[in-house]
Amino acid sequence: MDQKHPPLGGQPSSQPGTPAGAAAALPEHCDFTVFGGTGDLAFRKLLPALFHRDLEGQLPDDFRIIGVSRSDLDTEGYQQLVREALPGHVDPAGHDPATYDAALQRLVGRLHHLVLDAEEPDDWHQLHGLLKDRGRTEAVGGPDEAVRVFYLAVAPALFGPICARLDEIGVVDPTARVVMEKPIGRDLASARAVNDAVGAVFDESQIFRIDHYLGKESVQNLLVTRFANTFLEPLWNSRWVDHVQITVAESLGVGERGGYYDGSGALRDMVQNHLLQLLCLTAMEPPTYVGRETVRDEKLKVLQALKPMGPQDVDRDTVRGQYRQGLVDGQAVAAYSDDLGRAGSSTETFVALKAEVQNWRWAGVPFYLRTGKRMDRRVSEIVVVFKEPPHAMFPGSEGATTANRLHILVQPDEGMRLHLTAKEPGPGGIRLRPVSLDLSYATTFTQRSPDAYERLLMDVVRGNPTHFMRRDEVEAAWSWVEPILERWDELGERPLRYPAGTTGPTAAAMLLERDGRAWQETDQ
Ligand code: NAP
């Protein structure tokens, strides 16, 4: 790959660099450009995240936010739009009104807007002018030059063209960073094409591929729980773990996003990125230390150890579903075809599958993954189910013994729950009862748990890529997923229908039942 710009901080991208735990200092000057500054992502996630960081006093004084879109807005108009919209996304309740207003005022004062069509060659001089004219006289690349972040909150087809133009106008310097949102491609070839186009301008160390699951507190805590404690790691292997379940369920349907979603489906939209990333963090080996490349190196090894899916594996170990009409929270909801506005789509809104990590630690331990829309509840969780005790020591005892389970709750409530068996208090015979040790983030930690975007955006500004996906990870994930897509295409079958508001098609339950197991439907 022809890399035009030397890596961030002058380090080769293969070197580990700063440990992730030791936060690098925030730069004093930053220009944060959001392509797609008027879009849903910018208004719902990016601007609220920056607002919160500003409220906490984390943004340096010299931090400009430059929204870019084709909308006919001058800077004042954009500022007005954000001032009116932001309280809809960051609830003022719970904040001191004066502090909230001051932070809003400060954030709005940082905003600029440029009218620019990313597909047109004109207009880019404005961006060049704004980035180069910071009202200071320091030499370009000098210590006071601002760090430039380019956040691509636009359709992926624009990623390559935008990077090429940024290069042409000469605003990509060694400290610049680019942030890419999913989807990065819809198969291996298209992912490579996007990565090539962006990589022709930015060094890999300057590219931040965001998966917001990696910014969630509970997901980051998974690494800490595993590697900063001694008791779990000796059990974290095929000798003691029976199987692992990873569920990302949504109760919402596709809503307005039907057009986009129908070209994607649950496997591309969720499994290829979020679920495989959760699997990697669960299965990875301990790195020597938690650093910018070491964690990503270990995750990559997990992806490379996934057992490839041949046609027979796909037929046996994957289930596709599509929701039909049903009840969610007691309300009648429409079928996918109605949400989409047409019948006959073969796009899956649900996937369940059984994966295997073929290495010494995990040989023979199934990883069951499932994700779906319009399911009975909104939940993201990882459940590690341990083996039954090797010997029943309490013959004749009443009550159920259940295998120990560790639930890692990712959303909506972040936390962790360890299920044990205990003796029920009382005289006479021993009665066994399942109990749990609970760690709820909300009750254990008094401080507000920041949204994943808050942490990730600050990581971008600091130049810490630990919690972002590297090119080789994204492409390894596509390599594993692609044979599944190809087999489904070859079969040409329509996904199984499941009523909205349920746990998916019964075939998903059968996937585990035939192995003598069952999905954990509640965290109790
Ligand atoms: P959106 O609401 O449709 O917003 C798109 C933004 O891009 C708008 O600001 C639009 O403004 C701008 N834009 C479109 N074409 C442009 C062009 N030729 N030149 C300059 N600006 C242009 O989309 P979104 O939901 O924010 O999503 C943006 C990206 O993030 C997509 O790739 C999406 O897949 C990804 N993503 C979104 C979410 C989410 O929660 N929304 C989550 C994950 C990933 P104008 O039309 O005024 O130009």
Coordinates of C-alpha atoms and ligand atoms in Angstrom, one line a residue:
M1 CA 0.0 0.0 0.0
D2 CA 1.3 3.4 -0.9
Q3 CA 1.1 5.4 2.3
K4 CA 1.4 9.0 1.7
H5 CA 1.6 10.3 5.2
P6 CA 3.9 9.1 7.9
P7 CA 2.1 7.5 10.9
L8 CA 0.8 9.6 13.9
G9 CA 3.4 10.7 16.3
G10 CA 6.1 9.5 13.8
Q11 CA 5.7 5.9 15.0
P12 CA 5.5 3.0 12.6
S13 CA 2.0 1.6 12.8
S14 CA 3.4 -1.8 13.8
Q15 CA 4.8 -0.4 17.0
P16 CA 2.7 -0.6 20.1
G17 CA 2.9 3.0 21.1
T18 CA 1.2 4.4 24.2
P19 CA -0.6 1.9 26.4
A20 CA -4.3 2.4 26.2
G21 CA -4.7 2.8 29.9
A22 CA -2.4 5.8 30.0
A23 CA -4.5 8.4 28.2
A24 CA -2.4 10.6 25.9
A25 CA -2.8 14.3 26.4
L26 CA -5.5 16.1 24.5
P27 CA -4.1 18.5 21.9
E28 CA -4.5 22.2 22.7
H29 CA -5.8 23.0 19.2
C30 CA -8.2 20.9 17.2
D31 CA -10.4 21.2 14.1
F32 CA -13.1 18.6 14.1
T33 CA -14.7 18.5 10.7
V34 CA -17.9 16.4 10.3
F35 CA -18.8 15.5 6.8
G36 CA -22.6 15.0 7.2
G37 CA -22.8 17.7 9.9
T38 CA -26.6 18.0 9.4
G39 CA -27.3 14.3 9.5
D40 CA -28.9 12.0 12.0
L41 CA -25.6 10.6 13.3
A42 CA -24.2 14.1 13.9
F43 CA -27.3 15.4 15.7
R44 CA -28.1 12.2 17.7
K45 CA -24.6 11.1 18.6
L46 CA -21.6 13.2 17.6
L47 CA -22.8 16.7 18.7
P48 CA -24.3 15.4 22.0
A49 CA -21.0 13.5 22.8
L50 CA -19.0 16.7 22.1
F51 CA -21.4 18.7 24.2
H52 CA -21.0 16.3 27.2
R53 CA -17.2 16.5 26.9
D54 CA -17.4 20.3 26.8
L55 CA -19.8 20.3 29.8
E56 CA -17.1 18.3 31.7
G57 CA -14.5 20.8 30.7
Q58 CA -12.6 18.4 28.5
L59 CA -12.6 20.3 25.2
P60 CA -9.7 22.7 24.8
D61 CA -10.6 26.3 24.2
D62 CA -9.3 26.2 20.7
F63 CA -11.6 23.4 19.4
R64 CA -13.6 24.1 16.3
I65 CA -16.4 21.9 15.0
I66 CA -16.9 22.3 11.3
G67 CA -20.1 20.8 9.9
V68 CA -20.1 20.1 6.2
S69 CA -23.2 19.4 4.1
R70 CA -25.0 20.5 1.0
S71 CA -27.7 22.2 3.1
D72 CA -28.0 25.9 2.4
L73 CA -26.8 27.1 5.8
D74 CA -24.4 29.7 6.9
T75 CA -22.5 29.3 10.2
E76 CA -25.2 31.3 12.0
G77 CA -28.0 29.2 10.6
Y78 CA -26.1 26.0 11.6
Q79 CA -25.5 27.3 15.1
Q80 CA -29.2 28.1 15.4
L81 CA -30.2 24.7 14.2
V82 CA -27.9 23.0 16.7
R83 CA -29.0 25.3 19.6
E84 CA -32.6 24.3 19.0
A85 CA -32.0 20.6 18.3
L86 CA -29.5 19.7 21.0
P87 CA -31.8 19.8 24.0
G88 CA -33.8 17.1 22.3
H89 CA -30.8 14.8 22.4
V90 CA -29.2 15.9 25.7
D91 CA -31.9 16.2 28.3
P92 CA -31.3 19.5 30.3
A93 CA -33.0 17.8 33.3
G94 CA -30.3 16.6 35.8
H95 CA -28.0 19.4 34.9
D96 CA -27.7 22.7 36.7
P97 CA -29.5 25.1 34.2
A98 CA -26.8 27.8 34.3
T99 CA -24.1 25.2 33.6
Y100 CA -26.1 23.6 30.9
D101 CA -26.8 26.9 29.1
A102 CA -23.2 28.0 29.4
A103 CA -22.0 24.7 27.9
L104 CA -24.5 24.9 25.1
Q105 CA -23.4 28.5 24.4
R106 CA -19.8 27.4 24.4
L107 CA -20.5 24.5 22.0
V108 CA -22.5 26.6 19.6
G109 CA -19.7 29.1 19.6
R110 CA -17.3 26.4 18.3
L111 CA -19.5 25.6 15.3
H112 CA -18.9 26.5 11.7
H113 CA -20.8 25.3 8.6
L114 CA -19.6 24.9 5.1
V115 CA -21.8 24.2 2.1
L116 CA -20.0 21.7 0.1
D117 CA -21.0 18.8 -2.2
A118 CA -18.5 16.1 -1.6
E119 CA -19.1 14.8 -5.1
E120 CA -18.3 18.1 -6.8
P121 CA -14.8 19.4 -7.3
D122 CA -15.7 23.0 -6.5
D123 CA -16.2 24.6 -3.1
W124 CA -13.3 22.8 -1.4
H125 CA -11.2 26.0 -1.3
Q126 CA -13.5 27.1 1.5
L127 CA -12.5 24.2 3.7
H128 CA -8.9 24.7 2.8
G129 CA -9.2 28.4 3.7
L130 CA -10.9 27.7 7.0
L131 CA -8.4 25.0 8.1
K132 CA -5.4 27.0 7.1
D133 CA -6.6 30.3 8.6
R134 CA -6.7 29.8 12.3
G135 CA -5.8 33.4 13.1
R136 CA -2.3 32.4 14.1
T137 CA 1.0 32.7 12.4
E138 CA 2.8 29.5 13.4
A139 CA 4.4 27.5 10.6
V140 CA 2.4 24.6 9.3
G141 CA 3.3 21.4 11.2
G142 CA 4.7 23.5 14.1
P143 CA 3.8 22.7 17.7
D144 CA 0.7 24.9 17.7
E145 CA -0.8 23.6 14.5
A146 CA -4.2 22.2 15.1
V147 CA -4.9 18.5 15.0
R148 CA -7.3 17.8 12.1
V149 CA -10.0 15.2 12.5
F150 CA -12.2 14.4 9.5
Y151 CA -15.3 12.5 10.5
L152 CA -17.0 10.8 7.6
A153 CA -20.7 10.7 8.7
V154 CA -21.9 10.3 5.1
A155 CA -22.6 7.4 2.8
P156 CA -19.6 5.0 2.4
A157 CA -19.5 5.7 -1.4
L158 CA -18.2 9.2 -0.4
F159 CA -15.4 8.0 1.8
G160 CA -12.8 7.6 -1.0
P161 CA -13.7 10.8 -3.0
I162 CA -13.7 12.9 0.2
C163 CA -10.2 11.6 1.2
A164 CA -8.9 12.2 -2.3
R165 CA -10.1 15.8 -2.2
L166 CA -8.7 16.4 1.2
D167 CA -5.3 15.3 -0.1
E168 CA -5.6 17.5 -3.2
I169 CA -6.3 20.6 -1.2
G170 CA -3.3 19.8 1.1
V171 CA -5.0 19.5 4.5
V172 CA -3.9 16.0 5.3
D173 CA -0.8 16.4 7.5
P174 CA 0.9 13.7 9.7
T175 CA -1.3 14.5 12.7
A176 CA -4.6 14.4 10.7
R177 CA -7.1 11.6 11.5
V178 CA -10.0 10.2 9.6
V179 CA -13.0 8.5 11.2
M180 CA -15.1 6.0 9.3
E181 CA -18.6 4.8 10.2
K182 CA -19.9 1.4 9.3
P183 CA -20.7 -0.1 6.9
I184 CA -17.2 -0.6 5.6
G185 CA -18.1 -2.5 2.5
R186 CA -20.8 -5.1 1.9
D187 CA -18.4 -7.9 1.2
L188 CA -14.6 -8.4 1.3
A189 CA -13.9 -6.9 -2.2
S190 CA -15.9 -3.7 -1.5
A191 CA -14.4 -3.4 2.0
R192 CA -10.9 -3.6 0.4
A193 CA -11.9 -1.0 -2.1
V194 CA -12.9 1.5 0.6
N195 CA -9.8 0.7 2.7
D196 CA -7.6 1.1 -0.4
A197 CA -9.2 4.5 -1.3
V198 CA -8.9 5.9 2.3
G199 CA -5.5 4.2 2.7
A200 CA -4.1 5.9 -0.4
V201 CA -4.3 9.2 1.5
F202 CA -4.1 8.3 5.2
D203 CA -1.7 6.0 6.9
E204 CA -3.4 3.1 8.7
S205 CA -2.4 4.6 12.1
Q206 CA -4.4 7.7 11.1
I207 CA -7.6 5.7 10.2
F208 CA -10.2 5.2 13.0
R209 CA -12.9 2.7 12.0
I210 CA -15.6 3.2 14.7
D211 CA -17.6 0.4 16.2
H212 CA -19.5 2.1 19.0
Y213 CA -19.8 -1.2 20.9
L214 CA -16.1 -1.0 21.6
G215 CA -16.7 2.3 23.5
K216 CA -19.2 0.9 25.9
E217 CA -18.2 0.8 29.5
S218 CA -19.3 -2.7 30.0
V219 CA -17.4 -3.9 26.9
Q220 CA -14.2 -2.2 28.0
N221 CA -14.8 -3.6 31.5
L222 CA -14.8 -7.1 30.0
L223 CA -11.1 -6.7 29.4
V224 CA -10.6 -5.4 32.9
T225 CA -12.6 -8.1 34.5
R226 CA -10.8 -10.8 32.6
F227 CA -7.2 -9.4 32.9
A228 CA -7.1 -7.3 36.1
N229 CA -8.5 -10.1 38.3
T230 CA -7.1 -13.6 38.9
F231 CA -10.1 -15.7 39.5
L232 CA -11.7 -15.8 36.1
E233 CA -8.8 -16.4 33.7
P234 CA -7.9 -20.0 34.9
L235 CA -11.6 -20.9 34.2
W236 CA -11.8 -19.1 30.9
N237 CA -11.2 -22.0 28.6
S238 CA -12.7 -25.2 27.2
R239 CA -12.0 -27.1 30.4
W240 CA -14.5 -25.1 32.4
V241 CA -16.6 -23.2 29.9
D242 CA -19.5 -25.1 28.3
H243 CA -20.5 -22.5 25.7
V244 CA -20.8 -18.8 25.1
Q245 CA -23.9 -16.9 24.0
I246 CA -23.8 -13.4 22.4
T247 CA -27.2 -11.7 21.8
V248 CA -27.9 -8.3 20.4
A249 CA -31.6 -7.9 20.2
E250 CA -33.7 -4.9 19.3
S251 CA -37.4 -4.4 19.8
L252 CA -37.5 -1.8 17.1
G253 CA -38.1 -2.6 13.4
V254 CA -36.3 -1.0 10.5
G255 CA -38.4 2.2 10.7
E256 CA -37.3 4.8 8.2
R257 CA -34.1 2.9 7.4
G258 CA -35.8 0.2 5.4
G259 CA -34.2 1.2 2.1
Y260 CA -30.7 1.0 3.5
Y261 CA -31.4 -2.0 5.6
D262 CA -32.8 -4.1 2.8
G263 CA -29.6 -3.9 0.9
S264 CA -27.7 -5.1 4.0
G265 CA -29.5 -7.4 6.4
A266 CA -28.6 -8.6 9.9
L267 CA -25.5 -10.5 9.1
R268 CA -23.8 -7.6 7.4
D269 CA -25.3 -4.9 9.6
M270 CA -24.6 -6.5 13.0
V271 CA -22.8 -9.8 12.9
Q272 CA -19.8 -8.8 10.7
N273 CA -18.9 -6.0 13.1
H274 CA -20.6 -5.7 16.5
L275 CA -21.1 -9.4 17.3
L276 CA -17.8 -10.6 16.0
Q277 CA -16.1 -7.8 18.0
L278 CA -17.8 -8.9 21.2
L279 CA -16.8 -12.5 20.4
C280 CA -13.1 -11.4 19.9
L281 CA -13.0 -9.6 23.2
T282 CA -14.5 -12.6 25.0
A283 CA -12.2 -15.1 23.4
M284 CA -8.9 -13.3 22.9
E285 CA -5.7 -14.2 24.7
P286 CA -4.3 -11.7 27.2
P287 CA -2.0 -9.3 25.5
T288 CA 1.3 -8.5 27.1
Y289 CA -0.3 -5.1 28.0
V290 CA -3.3 -3.2 26.8
G291 CA -1.9 -1.0 24.1
R292 CA -2.9 0.5 20.8
E293 CA -1.8 -2.5 18.7
T294 CA -1.6 -5.4 21.2
V295 CA -5.4 -5.7 21.8
R296 CA -6.1 -5.5 18.0
D297 CA -3.4 -8.1 17.4
E298 CA -5.1 -10.5 19.8
K299 CA -8.6 -9.8 18.3
L300 CA -7.2 -10.5 14.8
K301 CA -5.9 -13.9 16.0
V302 CA -9.4 -14.9 17.1
L303 CA -11.0 -13.9 13.8
Q304 CA -8.3 -15.9 12.0
A305 CA -9.1 -18.9 14.3
L306 CA -12.8 -19.0 13.5
K307 CA -13.7 -22.2 11.8
P308 CA -14.5 -21.4 8.2
M309 CA -18.1 -22.1 7.2
G310 CA -18.5 -24.5 4.3
P311 CA -21.9 -24.9 2.6
Q312 CA -22.9 -27.8 5.0
D313 CA -21.9 -25.8 8.0
V314 CA -24.0 -22.9 6.8
D315 CA -27.0 -25.1 6.3
R316 CA -26.6 -26.7 9.7
D317 CA -25.3 -23.9 11.8
T318 CA -27.1 -20.7 10.6
V319 CA -30.7 -19.6 10.9
R320 CA -32.2 -16.6 9.0
G321 CA -35.4 -14.9 9.9
Q322 CA -37.6 -12.0 8.9
Y323 CA -40.2 -10.5 11.2
R324 CA -43.9 -10.6 10.4
Q325 CA -46.6 -8.6 12.1
G326 CA -46.9 -9.2 15.9
L327 CA -47.1 -7.5 19.3
V328 CA -44.2 -5.5 20.9
D329 CA -44.9 -4.2 24.4
G330 CA -48.6 -4.9 23.8
Q331 CA -48.7 -2.8 20.6
A332 CA -49.5 -4.2 17.2
V333 CA -46.6 -3.7 14.9
A334 CA -46.3 -4.2 11.1
A335 CA -44.4 -6.9 9.2
Y336 CA -41.0 -6.1 7.7
S337 CA -42.5 -6.1 4.2
D338 CA -45.0 -3.4 5.3
D339 CA -42.2 -1.4 6.9
L340 CA -40.3 -1.7 3.7
G341 CA -43.3 -0.9 1.6
R342 CA -43.0 -4.0 -0.6
A343 CA -43.3 -7.7 -0.4
G344 CA -40.9 -10.4 -1.5
S345 CA -37.7 -9.2 0.1
S346 CA -35.2 -12.0 1.1
T347 CA -33.3 -9.8 3.5
E348 CA -32.9 -11.3 6.9
T349 CA -33.8 -9.2 10.0
F350 CA -32.6 -12.0 12.3
V351 CA -29.6 -14.3 12.4
A352 CA -28.6 -17.0 14.8
L353 CA -25.5 -19.0 14.2
K354 CA -23.0 -21.3 15.9
A355 CA -19.3 -20.5 15.6
E356 CA -16.2 -22.2 16.7
V357 CA -12.8 -20.7 17.7
Q358 CA -10.3 -23.3 16.6
N359 CA -7.4 -22.8 19.1
W360 CA -6.0 -24.5 22.2
R361 CA -8.2 -22.4 24.6
W362 CA -11.5 -22.8 22.9
A363 CA -11.5 -26.1 21.0
G364 CA -14.9 -27.7 21.1
V365 CA -16.7 -24.7 22.8
P366 CA -19.6 -23.4 20.7
F367 CA -20.1 -19.6 20.5
Y368 CA -23.8 -19.1 19.7
L369 CA -24.5 -15.6 18.2
R370 CA -27.9 -14.1 17.5
T371 CA -29.2 -10.7 16.6
G372 CA -32.6 -9.5 15.4
K373 CA -35.0 -6.7 15.0
R374 CA -38.5 -6.6 16.4
M375 CA -37.6 -9.1 19.1
D376 CA -39.3 -9.4 22.5
R377 CA -36.8 -7.0 24.3
R378 CA -33.9 -4.7 23.7
V379 CA -30.8 -6.3 25.1
S380 CA -27.1 -6.8 24.3
E381 CA -25.3 -9.3 26.4
I382 CA -22.6 -11.9 26.5
V383 CA -23.3 -15.0 28.6
V384 CA -20.5 -17.4 29.5
V385 CA -22.0 -20.6 30.6
F386 CA -19.7 -22.8 32.7
K387 CA -19.8 -26.6 33.0
E388 CA -21.8 -28.3 35.7
P389 CA -19.8 -29.3 38.8
P390 CA -18.0 -32.5 38.1
H391 CA -19.7 -34.3 41.0
A392 CA -23.1 -34.0 42.7
M393 CA -22.2 -33.6 46.4
F394 CA -25.7 -33.0 47.7
P395 CA -27.6 -36.2 47.0
G396 CA -31.3 -35.9 47.9
S397 CA -31.1 -32.1 48.1
E398 CA -34.1 -30.2 47.0
G399 CA -34.1 -27.4 44.5
A400 CA -32.4 -26.9 41.2
T401 CA -28.7 -26.8 40.5
T402 CA -27.9 -24.7 37.5
A403 CA -24.5 -24.2 35.8
N404 CA -22.7 -21.1 36.8
R405 CA -23.1 -18.3 34.3
L406 CA -21.5 -14.9 33.9
H407 CA -23.8 -12.4 32.2
I408 CA -22.1 -9.4 30.8
L409 CA -24.8 -6.8 30.2
V410 CA -23.9 -4.4 27.5
Q411 CA -27.3 -2.6 27.1
P412 CA -29.7 -1.2 28.1
D413 CA -28.3 -1.5 31.7
E414 CA -24.6 -2.0 31.8
G415 CA -23.3 -4.4 34.3
M416 CA -22.3 -7.9 35.2
R417 CA -24.1 -10.8 37.0
L418 CA -22.5 -14.0 38.2
H419 CA -25.0 -16.8 38.8
L420 CA -24.1 -19.2 41.6
T421 CA -25.9 -21.9 43.5
A422 CA -26.4 -21.3 47.3
K423 CA -28.0 -23.0 50.2
E424 CA -31.4 -21.6 51.0
P425 CA -31.5 -20.6 54.7
G426 CA -33.5 -22.9 57.0
P427 CA -33.2 -26.1 59.1
G428 CA -33.6 -29.7 57.9
G429 CA -32.4 -30.8 54.5
I430 CA -30.3 -28.8 52.2
R431 CA -32.3 -26.8 49.6
L432 CA -30.3 -25.4 46.8
R433 CA -31.2 -22.1 45.2
P434 CA -29.8 -20.1 42.3
V435 CA -28.5 -16.7 43.4
S436 CA -26.5 -13.9 41.7
L437 CA -23.7 -11.5 42.5
D438 CA -24.6 -8.3 40.7
L439 CA -22.6 -5.4 39.5
S440 CA -24.8 -2.7 38.2
Y441 CA -22.9 0.3 36.8
A442 CA -25.8 2.6 37.6
T443 CA -25.8 1.8 41.3
T444 CA -22.1 1.0 41.9
F445 CA -20.7 4.0 40.3
T446 CA -22.2 7.3 41.1
Q447 CA -20.8 9.2 38.2
R448 CA -22.7 9.3 34.9
S449 CA -21.6 6.6 32.5
P450 CA -20.6 8.4 29.3
D451 CA -22.0 7.4 26.0
A452 CA -19.7 5.2 23.9
Y453 CA -19.3 8.1 21.4
E454 CA -17.9 10.4 24.1
R455 CA -15.0 8.1 24.9
L456 CA -14.4 7.2 21.2
L457 CA -14.4 10.8 19.9
M458 CA -11.9 11.8 22.6
D459 CA -9.8 8.8 21.7
V460 CA -9.7 10.0 18.1
V461 CA -8.7 13.5 19.2
R462 CA -6.0 12.0 21.4
G463 CA -4.9 9.7 18.6
N464 CA -5.5 6.5 20.5
P465 CA -6.8 3.8 18.1
T466 CA -7.0 0.9 20.6
H467 CA -10.8 0.7 20.6
F468 CA -11.2 1.1 16.8
M469 CA -11.1 -1.7 14.2
R470 CA -7.9 -2.1 12.2
R471 CA -8.0 -2.9 8.5
D472 CA -6.9 -6.5 8.9
E473 CA -9.7 -7.1 11.5
V474 CA -12.4 -5.7 9.2
E475 CA -11.2 -7.8 6.3
A476 CA -10.8 -11.0 8.4
A477 CA -14.4 -10.5 9.6
W478 CA -15.6 -10.2 6.0
S479 CA -13.6 -13.3 5.0
W480 CA -15.4 -15.3 7.6
V481 CA -18.9 -13.9 6.9
E482 CA -18.7 -14.0 3.1
P483 CA -19.2 -17.8 2.6
I484 CA -22.4 -17.5 4.6
L485 CA -23.7 -14.8 2.4
E486 CA -22.7 -16.8 -0.7
R487 CA -24.4 -20.0 0.5
W488 CA -27.6 -18.1 1.3
D489 CA -27.5 -16.5 -2.1
E490 CA -27.0 -19.9 -3.7
L491 CA -29.9 -21.4 -1.9
G492 CA -32.1 -18.5 -2.8
E493 CA -34.5 -19.4 0.0
R494 CA -36.6 -16.8 1.8
P495 CA -35.8 -16.3 5.5
L496 CA -38.1 -18.0 8.1
R497 CA -40.9 -15.8 9.3
Y498 CA -41.1 -15.0 13.0
P499 CA -43.8 -13.0 14.7
A500 CA -42.6 -9.5 15.9
G501 CA -42.1 -9.4 19.7
T502 CA -40.7 -12.9 20.0
T503 CA -37.3 -14.5 20.3
G504 CA -37.0 -15.2 16.6
P505 CA -37.8 -18.4 14.5
T506 CA -38.1 -21.7 16.4
A507 CA -35.2 -23.0 14.3
A508 CA -33.0 -20.6 16.4
A509 CA -34.1 -22.4 19.5
M510 CA -33.5 -25.8 17.8
L511 CA -29.9 -24.7 17.0
L512 CA -29.1 -25.0 20.7
E513 CA -31.6 -27.7 21.6
R514 CA -30.0 -30.2 19.4
D515 CA -26.8 -29.6 21.4
G516 CA -28.7 -30.1 24.6
R517 CA -28.6 -26.4 25.4
A518 CA -31.0 -23.4 25.5
W519 CA -30.8 -19.6 25.0
Q520 CA -30.7 -17.6 28.2
E521 CA -33.9 -15.6 27.7
T522 CA -33.6 -13.5 30.8
D523 CA -30.6 -12.5 32.9
Q524 CA -32.2 -14.0 36.0
Ligands
NAP1 P1 -28.2 11.0 7.1 O1 -29.1 11.4 8.3 O2 -28.8 10.7 5.8 O3 -27.2 12.2 6.9 C1 -26.3 12.3 5.9 C2 -25.5 13.6 6.0 O4 -24.6 13.6 4.9 C3 -26.3 14.8 5.9 O5 -25.7 15.8 6.7 C4 -26.2 15.2 4.4 O6 -26.5 16.6 4.3 C5 -24.8 14.9 4.2 N1 -24.5 14.6 2.7 C6 -25.1 13.7 1.9 N2 -24.6 13.7 0.7 C7 -23.6 14.7 0.7 C8 -22.7 15.2 -0.2 N3 -22.7 14.7 -1.5 N4 -21.8 16.1 0.1 C9 -21.8 16.6 1.4 N5 -22.6 16.2 2.4 C10 -23.5 15.2 2.0 O7 -27.3 9.8 7.5 P2 -26.8 9.4 9.0 O8 -27.8 8.5 9.6 O9 -26.3 10.6 9.7 O10 -25.6 8.4 8.6 C11 -24.3 8.9 8.1 C12 -23.4 7.7 7.9 O11 -23.2 7.1 9.2 C13 -23.9 6.6 7.0 O12 -22.8 6.0 6.4 C14 -24.5 5.6 8.0 O13 -24.5 4.3 7.5 C15 -23.6 5.7 9.2 N6 -24.2 5.3 10.4 C16 -25.2 6.0 11.0 C17 -25.7 5.7 12.2 C18 -26.9 6.5 12.8 O14 -27.2 6.2 14.0 N7 -27.5 7.4 12.1 C19 -25.2 4.6 12.9 C20 -24.1 3.9 12.4 C21 -23.6 4.3 11.1 P3 -27.1 17.2 2.9 O15 -28.1 16.2 2.4 O16 -27.6 18.5 3.3 O17 -25.9 17.3 2.0

